[in-house]
């Protein structure tokens, strides 16, 4: 009896977080995530996109435009990587990221759809997607001081302005897709941290995707905090990896609607 042909598995193109100005492919959120998913049968390519200047320190990076860049160049880096990987694989593509990387992935997904790339789905881990972070007093109370300064709304909004670089760019859906028409985006897996101010944007984005008739699987990991993928020994890291792997392996068939 002839053996059944093996169905190629999509390749996940993954973007780390870091507020658009920090992070890299050596951090656990990229390196350890890729290794853990690989152990579960998912091929992962991590992308080292250009970073924006640290907020408030633009003067220190004058003349260094090659290493530091604002919107849209980081997104274009991710798109270039996606195109290259797509030309090398028969199994299609999944686009994903964590935190700021999730925002970049969502933005890049618009371009991927426009270019008719074989995008089977998207994974967003504790991402923020709106130019102005939504108010969520209930979530703010539950966080109880965790990252009180760096995750305050005024600082998060300042990071967004720093990445965008201008008011028109801030309103561009390719910079921050939240609040725009999301029709046509691929099926998505969203994994949000429970005790995380940024979750307000993730929860709202999940609702916006549903309103746009995008198939969304939305999980909130109980007790978890932002950036838990940077802590590979934690249970929430393992739970997220299991969710990401099992969902990714259902994307083998083109335009699969299974979740």
Coordinates of C-alpha atoms in Angstrom, one line a residue:
X1 CA 0.0 0.0 0.0
X2 CA 1.6 3.3 -1.0
X3 CA 2.4 5.7 1.8
X4 CA 0.4 8.9 2.1
X5 CA 2.2 12.0 0.8
X6 CA 3.5 14.3 3.5
X7 CA 1.7 17.6 3.6
X8 CA 4.2 20.5 3.9
X9 CA 3.9 22.5 7.1
X10 CA 3.8 26.3 6.9
X11 CA 6.8 28.3 8.0
X12 CA 6.3 30.8 10.8
X13 CA 8.0 34.1 10.2
X14 CA 8.3 35.6 13.7
X15 CA 9.0 39.2 15.0
X16 CA 10.2 39.8 18.5
X17 CA 9.0 42.7 20.7
X18 CA 10.7 45.6 22.5
X19 CA 8.6 48.7 22.1
X20 CA 9.9 49.1 18.5
X21 CA 13.2 50.4 19.8
X22 CA 14.7 47.4 21.6
X23 CA 15.1 43.6 21.4
X24 CA 16.7 41.2 18.9
X25 CA 16.7 37.7 17.6
X26 CA 18.9 36.5 20.5
X27 CA 16.3 37.2 23.2
X28 CA 14.2 34.3 24.5
X29 CA 11.1 35.8 22.9
X30 CA 12.7 35.0 19.5
X31 CA 15.4 32.4 20.0
X32 CA 13.7 30.2 22.6
X33 CA 10.3 30.5 21.0
X34 CA 11.8 29.3 17.7
X35 CA 13.5 26.3 19.4
X36 CA 10.5 25.3 21.3
X37 CA 8.2 25.4 18.2
X38 CA 10.8 23.6 16.2
X39 CA 10.8 20.8 18.8
X40 CA 7.0 20.5 18.1
X41 CA 7.4 20.3 14.3
X42 CA 7.0 24.0 13.3
X43 CA 9.7 25.6 11.2
X44 CA 10.4 29.2 12.4
X45 CA 12.3 32.1 10.9
X46 CA 13.0 35.0 13.3
X47 CA 13.5 38.4 11.8
X48 CA 16.0 41.0 13.0
X49 CA 14.2 44.1 11.8
X50 CA 15.5 47.7 12.1
X51 CA 14.7 49.4 15.4
X52 CA 13.5 52.9 16.0
X53 CA 15.7 55.3 18.1
X54 CA 15.1 55.1 21.8
X55 CA 12.4 57.6 22.7
X56 CA 13.9 60.9 23.8
X57 CA 17.4 60.1 22.6
X58 CA 17.0 60.9 18.9
X59 CA 20.0 63.2 19.1
X60 CA 22.3 60.3 20.0
X61 CA 21.4 58.5 16.8
X62 CA 21.8 61.2 14.2
X63 CA 23.8 60.0 11.2
X64 CA 23.1 56.4 12.1
X65 CA 20.1 55.9 9.9
X66 CA 21.2 52.5 8.7
X67 CA 20.9 50.9 12.1
X68 CA 17.9 52.8 13.4
X69 CA 14.7 53.5 11.4
X70 CA 11.1 54.4 12.0
X71 CA 7.9 53.4 10.2
X72 CA 7.6 52.0 7.6
X73 CA 11.1 50.6 7.3
X74 CA 10.8 48.0 10.2
X75 CA 7.6 46.7 8.6
X76 CA 9.3 46.6 5.2
X77 CA 12.1 44.5 6.7
X78 CA 9.5 42.0 8.0
X79 CA 7.8 42.0 4.6
X80 CA 11.1 41.4 2.8
X81 CA 11.8 38.4 5.1
X82 CA 8.3 37.1 4.5
X83 CA 8.7 37.3 0.7
X84 CA 12.1 35.5 0.8
X85 CA 10.9 32.7 3.0
X86 CA 7.8 32.3 0.8
X87 CA 10.0 31.8 -2.2
X88 CA 11.9 29.0 -0.3
X89 CA 9.0 27.0 1.1
X90 CA 6.2 24.9 -0.4
X91 CA 4.1 24.8 2.8
X92 CA 2.9 28.4 2.9
X93 CA 3.5 31.1 5.5
X94 CA 2.3 32.1 8.9
X95 CA 3.2 35.6 10.1
X96 CA 3.5 36.3 13.8
X97 CA 5.1 38.3 16.6
X98 CA 5.0 39.3 20.2
X99 CA 4.2 42.7 21.7
X100 CA 5.5 45.4 19.2
X101 CA 6.3 42.5 16.9
X102 CA 2.7 41.5 16.9
X103 CA 1.8 45.0 15.7
X104 CA 4.4 44.7 12.9
X105 CA 3.0 41.3 12.0
X106 CA -0.5 42.6 11.8
X107 CA 0.5 45.5 9.6
X108 CA 2.7 43.3 7.4
X109 CA -0.3 41.0 6.9
X110 CA -2.1 43.7 5.0
X111 CA 0.8 43.9 2.5
X112 CA 1.1 40.1 2.3
X113 CA -2.6 39.9 1.4
X114 CA -2.3 42.6 -1.2
X115 CA 0.7 40.9 -2.8
X116 CA -1.2 37.5 -2.8
X117 CA 1.5 35.7 -0.7
X118 CA 0.5 32.3 0.5
X119 CA -0.3 33.5 4.0
X120 CA -2.1 30.8 5.9
X121 CA -2.6 32.6 9.2
X122 CA -1.2 35.0 11.8
X123 CA -0.2 34.7 15.4
X124 CA -0.3 37.6 17.8
X125 CA 1.2 37.3 21.3
X126 CA 0.3 40.0 23.9
X127 CA 0.4 42.6 21.1
X128 CA -0.7 46.2 21.0
X129 CA -2.3 47.4 17.8
X130 CA -3.7 50.9 18.4
X131 CA -2.0 54.3 17.9
X132 CA -3.6 55.4 21.2
X133 CA -3.8 52.7 23.8
X134 CA -7.4 52.0 24.9
X135 CA -8.4 52.8 28.5
X136 CA -9.1 49.8 30.6
X137 CA -9.6 50.8 34.3
X138 CA -10.5 47.2 35.3
X139 CA -7.3 45.7 33.8
X140 CA -5.2 48.6 35.2
X141 CA -6.5 47.9 38.7
X142 CA -5.7 44.2 38.4
X143 CA -2.1 44.8 37.3
X144 CA -1.3 46.3 40.7
X145 CA 1.7 48.3 39.8
X146 CA 3.5 45.8 37.5
X147 CA 5.5 47.9 35.1
X148 CA 3.6 50.9 36.4
X149 CA 5.9 53.4 34.5
X150 CA 6.9 51.5 31.4
X151 CA 3.4 50.3 30.7
X152 CA 1.5 53.5 31.6
X153 CA -0.7 54.8 28.8
X154 CA 1.3 58.0 28.4
X155 CA 4.6 56.1 28.0
X156 CA 3.1 53.4 25.6
X157 CA 1.6 56.2 23.5
X158 CA 5.0 58.0 23.5
X159 CA 6.5 54.8 22.1
X160 CA 4.0 54.7 19.4
X161 CA 4.6 58.3 18.4
X162 CA 8.4 57.6 18.5
X163 CA 8.0 54.6 16.1
X164 CA 5.5 56.5 13.7
X165 CA 7.6 59.6 13.6
X166 CA 4.7 61.9 12.5
X167 CA 1.0 62.4 13.0
X168 CA 0.0 61.2 9.5
X169 CA 2.1 58.0 10.0
X170 CA 0.5 57.5 13.4
X171 CA -2.9 57.3 11.7
X172 CA -1.7 54.9 8.9
X173 CA -3.2 51.4 9.2
X174 CA 0.2 50.0 8.2
X175 CA 1.6 51.5 11.3
X176 CA -1.2 50.7 13.7
X177 CA -3.9 48.5 12.2
X178 CA -6.2 48.7 15.3
X179 CA -9.3 50.8 14.6
X180 CA -9.1 50.4 10.8
X181 CA -10.9 48.0 8.4
X182 CA -9.4 44.6 9.0
X183 CA -11.4 42.8 6.3
X184 CA -9.3 40.3 4.3
X185 CA -6.8 39.5 7.0
X186 CA -6.0 35.8 7.5
X187 CA -7.2 33.6 10.3
X188 CA -5.5 34.6 13.5
X189 CA -4.4 33.1 16.8
X190 CA -4.3 35.7 19.6
X191 CA -2.7 34.9 23.0
X192 CA -2.9 37.7 25.5
X193 CA -1.4 38.0 29.0
X194 CA -4.0 38.2 31.8
X195 CA -2.4 40.8 34.0
X196 CA -1.2 43.2 31.3
X197 CA -2.2 46.8 30.6
X198 CA -1.4 46.1 26.9
X199 CA -4.1 43.5 26.9
X200 CA -6.7 46.2 26.5
X201 CA -5.4 46.7 22.9
X202 CA -5.2 43.0 22.2
X203 CA -8.7 42.3 23.4
X204 CA -10.1 45.2 21.4
X205 CA -8.2 44.1 18.3
X206 CA -9.6 40.6 18.6
X207 CA -13.1 42.0 18.7
X208 CA -12.3 44.2 15.7
X209 CA -11.1 41.1 13.8
X210 CA -14.3 39.3 14.6
X211 CA -16.4 42.3 13.4
X212 CA -14.4 42.1 10.1
X213 CA -15.4 38.4 9.8
X214 CA -11.9 37.1 10.4
X215 CA -11.6 33.7 12.1
X216 CA -10.0 34.4 15.4
X217 CA -9.0 32.0 18.2
X218 CA -8.4 34.3 21.3
X219 CA -6.8 33.0 24.5
X220 CA -6.0 34.8 27.7
X221 CA -3.6 32.9 29.8
X222 CA -4.7 33.1 33.5
X223 CA -2.2 34.8 35.8
X224 CA 0.3 35.6 33.1
X225 CA 2.1 39.0 32.6
X226 CA 3.4 40.8 29.6
X227 CA 6.4 39.3 27.8
X228 CA 6.1 35.8 29.4
X229 CA 7.7 34.4 26.2
X230 CA 10.9 35.8 27.5
X231 CA 10.7 33.3 30.4
X232 CA 11.0 29.8 28.9
X233 CA 10.9 28.0 32.2
X234 CA 7.5 29.4 33.1
X235 CA 4.2 27.4 32.6
X236 CA 2.6 30.2 30.6
X237 CA 5.5 30.0 28.1
X238 CA 4.8 26.2 27.6
X239 CA 1.1 26.8 27.3
X240 CA 1.6 29.4 24.7
X241 CA 4.0 27.3 22.7
X242 CA 1.5 24.4 22.8
X243 CA -1.2 26.6 21.5
X244 CA 1.0 28.1 18.8
X245 CA 2.3 24.7 17.6
X246 CA -1.1 23.0 17.5
X247 CA -2.7 25.9 15.7
X248 CA 0.1 26.3 13.2
X249 CA 0.0 22.6 12.3
X250 CA -3.7 23.0 11.2
X251 CA -2.7 25.6 8.6
X252 CA -1.3 23.0 6.2
X253 CA -4.2 23.1 3.8
X254 CA -4.5 26.3 1.7
X255 CA -7.1 28.7 3.1
X256 CA -7.8 26.2 6.0
X257 CA -10.8 27.3 8.1
X258 CA -10.1 24.9 10.9
X259 CA -8.9 26.3 14.3

